[in-house]
Tab-separated table of C-alpha atoms and ligand atoms in Angstrom:
chain	number	residue	atom	x	y	z
A	7	UNK	CA	0.000	0.000	0.000
A	8	UNK	CA	1.355	3.415	-0.944
A	9	UNK	CA	1.293	5.752	2.054
A	10	UNK	CA	1.030	9.542	1.954
A	11	UNK	CA	4.393	11.281	2.307
A	12	UNK	CA	4.153	14.271	4.608
A	13	UNK	CA	5.924	17.438	3.588
A	14	UNK	CA	7.593	20.254	5.458
A	15	UNK	CA	6.330	21.958	7.692
A	16	UNK	CA	4.324	19.009	9.075
A	17	UNK	CA	5.199	18.887	12.816
A	18	UNK	CA	5.697	15.087	12.743
A	19	UNK	CA	8.926	15.735	10.811
A	20	UNK	CA	10.298	17.827	13.687
A	21	UNK	CA	9.487	15.284	16.415
A	22	UNK	CA	11.957	12.549	17.509
A	23	UNK	CA	10.459	9.110	16.800
A	24	UNK	CA	9.517	6.670	19.550
A	25	UNK	CA	11.730	3.564	19.940
A	26	UNK	CA	10.226	0.382	18.488
A	27	UNK	CA	9.754	-2.436	21.019
A	28	UNK	CA	7.388	-4.837	19.220
A	29	UNK	CA	8.677	-6.706	16.188
A	30	UNK	CA	5.393	-8.077	14.918
A	31	UNK	CA	3.448	-8.517	11.680
A	32	UNK	CA	2.102	-4.967	11.937
A	33	UNK	CA	5.674	-3.620	11.918
A	34	UNK	CA	6.610	-5.760	8.910
A	35	UNK	CA	3.509	-4.500	7.043
A	36	UNK	CA	4.636	-0.923	7.745
A	37	UNK	CA	8.132	-1.772	6.439
A	38	UNK	CA	6.651	-3.263	3.229
A	39	UNK	CA	4.409	-0.210	2.750
A	40	UNK	CA	7.350	2.129	3.297
A	41	UNK	CA	9.386	0.381	0.576
A	42	UNK	CA	6.418	0.614	-1.803
A	43	UNK	CA	5.957	4.303	-0.968
A	44	UNK	CA	9.673	5.037	-1.391
A	45	UNK	CA	9.824	3.312	-4.798
A	46	UNK	CA	6.702	5.173	-5.904
A	47	UNK	CA	8.457	8.444	-5.040
A	48	UNK	CA	11.736	7.289	-6.720
A	49	UNK	CA	13.581	7.805	-3.433
A	50	UNK	CA	16.575	5.906	-2.012
A	51	UNK	CA	15.603	6.372	1.646
A	52	UNK	CA	12.445	6.923	3.677
A	53	UNK	CA	11.947	7.316	7.427
A	54	UNK	CA	8.728	6.538	9.320
A	55	UNK	CA	8.071	10.190	10.355
A	56	UNK	CA	7.860	10.970	6.607
A	57	UNK	CA	4.730	8.821	6.401
A	58	UNK	CA	3.331	10.391	9.563
A	59	UNK	CA	4.495	7.590	11.906
A	60	UNK	CA	6.619	8.966	14.748
A	61	UNK	CA	8.823	5.888	15.199
A	62	UNK	CA	12.520	5.045	14.943
A	63	UNK	CA	12.339	3.132	11.661
A	64	UNK	CA	13.756	3.762	8.219
A	65	UNK	CA	14.224	1.962	4.917
A	66	UNK	CA	16.966	2.416	2.302
A	67	UNK	CA	17.481	0.998	-1.171
A	68	UNK	CA	20.171	2.649	-3.274
A	69	UNK	CA	19.072	0.532	-6.283
A	70	UNK	CA	15.470	1.881	-6.032
A	71	UNK	CA	14.000	-1.616	-6.234
A	72	UNK	CA	16.375	-3.106	-8.838
A	73	UNK	CA	18.647	-5.162	-6.549
A	74	UNK	CA	16.866	-7.114	-3.777
A	75	UNK	CA	20.050	-7.351	-1.638
A	76	UNK	CA	20.219	-3.545	-1.490
A	77	UNK	CA	17.060	-3.364	0.638
A	78	UNK	CA	17.958	-2.193	4.144
A	79	UNK	CA	15.652	-1.897	7.150
A	80	UNK	CA	17.030	0.030	10.133
A	81	UNK	CA	15.072	0.008	13.369
A	82	UNK	CA	16.172	1.996	16.437
A	83	UNK	CA	19.297	3.015	14.481
A	84	UNK	CA	22.274	4.893	15.824
A	85	UNK	CA	25.564	6.118	14.402
A	86	UNK	CA	28.414	4.608	16.404
A	87	UNK	CA	31.410	6.096	14.586
A	88	UNK	CA	32.165	8.604	11.862
A	89	UNK	CA	35.085	9.454	9.606
A	90	UNK	CA	35.920	12.273	7.185
A	91	UNK	CA	33.680	14.807	5.528
A	92	UNK	CA	31.456	15.077	2.465
A	93	UNK	CA	29.694	18.073	0.962
A	94	UNK	CA	27.230	16.886	-1.678
A	95	UNK	CA	23.765	17.690	-2.970
A	96	UNK	CA	20.844	15.965	-1.277
A	97	UNK	CA	17.131	15.793	-1.861
A	98	UNK	CA	14.277	14.641	0.362
A	99	UNK	CA	10.838	13.210	-0.428
A	100	UNK	CA	9.386	15.613	2.169
A	101	UNK	CA	10.917	18.555	0.235
A	102	UNK	CA	9.943	17.855	-3.397
A	103	UNK	CA	12.278	19.403	-6.011
A	104	UNK	CA	14.567	20.962	-3.392
A	105	UNK	CA	18.220	19.963	-3.828
A	106	UNK	CA	21.039	21.535	-1.842
A	107	UNK	CA	24.528	20.724	-0.651
A	108	UNK	CA	24.750	19.464	2.918
A	109	UNK	CA	27.759	18.735	5.119
A	110	UNK	CA	28.003	15.055	6.121
A	111	UNK	CA	30.529	12.480	7.334
A	112	UNK	CA	32.229	10.559	4.503
A	113	UNK	CA	31.969	7.239	6.377
A	114	UNK	CA	29.770	6.099	9.223
A	115	UNK	CA	29.264	2.867	11.114
A	116	UNK	CA	25.694	2.273	12.251
A	117	UNK	CA	24.025	-0.081	14.679
A	118	UNK	CA	20.357	-1.002	14.235
A	119	UNK	CA	17.789	-3.777	14.568
A	120	UNK	CA	16.195	-5.544	11.605
A	121	UNK	CA	12.422	-6.128	11.303
A	122	UNK	CA	12.776	-9.239	13.512
A	123	UNK	CA	14.585	-7.343	16.285
A	124	UNK	CA	18.069	-8.677	15.544
A	125	UNK	CA	20.874	-6.146	16.111
A	126	UNK	CA	23.477	-5.626	13.385
A	127	UNK	CA	26.257	-3.209	12.544
A	128	UNK	CA	27.068	-1.888	9.090
A	129	UNK	CA	29.516	0.510	7.440
A	130	UNK	CA	28.469	3.035	4.842
A	131	UNK	CA	30.495	5.344	2.673
A	132	UNK	CA	29.696	7.994	0.070
A	133	UNK	CA	26.008	7.800	-0.957
A	134	UNK	CA	25.159	5.139	1.620
A	135	UNK	CA	26.867	7.152	4.360
A	136	UNK	CA	24.873	10.251	3.396
A	137	UNK	CA	21.678	8.227	3.226
A	138	UNK	CA	22.263	6.718	6.693
A	139	UNK	CA	22.845	10.190	8.136
A	140	UNK	CA	19.903	11.819	6.328
A	141	UNK	CA	17.430	9.110	7.399
A	142	UNK	CA	18.735	8.745	10.966
A	143	UNK	CA	18.334	12.529	11.215
A	144	UNK	CA	14.650	12.028	10.283
A	145	UNK	CA	14.037	9.565	13.132
A	146	UNK	CA	15.687	12.132	15.440
A	147	UNK	CA	13.282	14.841	14.214
A	148	UNK	CA	16.032	16.582	12.214
A	149	UNK	CA	15.361	17.817	8.672
A	150	UNK	CA	18.078	18.401	6.081
A	151	UNK	CA	17.325	22.113	5.674
A	152	UNK	CA	18.728	22.561	9.188
A	153	UNK	CA	22.035	21.046	7.985
A	154	UNK	CA	22.313	23.731	5.261
A	155	UNK	CA	24.023	27.057	5.728
A	156	UNK	CA	21.687	29.713	7.170
A	157	UNK	CA	21.816	31.577	3.869
A	158	UNK	CA	20.765	28.573	1.782
A	159	UNK	CA	18.121	27.570	4.313
A	160	UNK	CA	16.564	31.055	4.125
A	161	UNK	CA	16.436	30.871	0.327
A	162	UNK	CA	14.864	27.406	0.430
A	163	UNK	CA	12.293	28.432	3.060
A	164	UNK	CA	11.377	31.514	1.022
A	165	UNK	CA	10.869	29.326	-2.054
A	166	UNK	CA	8.687	26.871	-0.078
A	167	UNK	CA	6.566	29.681	1.407
A	168	UNK	CA	5.957	31.025	-2.104
A	169	UNK	CA	4.993	27.540	-3.375
A	170	UNK	CA	2.608	27.113	-0.390
A	171	UNK	CA	1.021	30.529	-1.145
A	172	UNK	CA	0.515	29.504	-4.770
A	173	UNK	CA	-0.959	26.159	-3.766
A	174	UNK	CA	1.938	24.345	-5.498
A	175	UNK	CA	3.452	22.552	-2.442
B	207	LIG	ZN1	14.483	13.224	3.886
């Protein structure tokens, strides 16, 4: 089922998600729906707050549905180490058509649970590193515009306000 993606400035995007404690069929249905929703939006990552669910859950697939092994489910994720820096353009399904450069770590190691509650650790670099950081930010209630320079953020917010006024957001 394709879920509705909430857009800025929906308050759910600014709220830290609740930890997940029950690894049941309902959770796995939400995971499946989030993948479907992410593919529909041609995204490579989607966090539960972006579908209005304030929980610490996110899905990633850098292949956008082409390579089954690329599907990643991160529940109660945390970054346990970081290395280096990256400054690349990012987009976000909750900010349609907005693309801006954001400062990130070049490599991160994450720890998370899968949809059955099993803990795992994983390294990510380049795009995967950025994706981990962008989506883990979402479950912390952090949106990528707040990782931009103040100047860029002001320009983006002005553009969004204009789109909202014109009924185009
Ligand atoms: Zn996002």
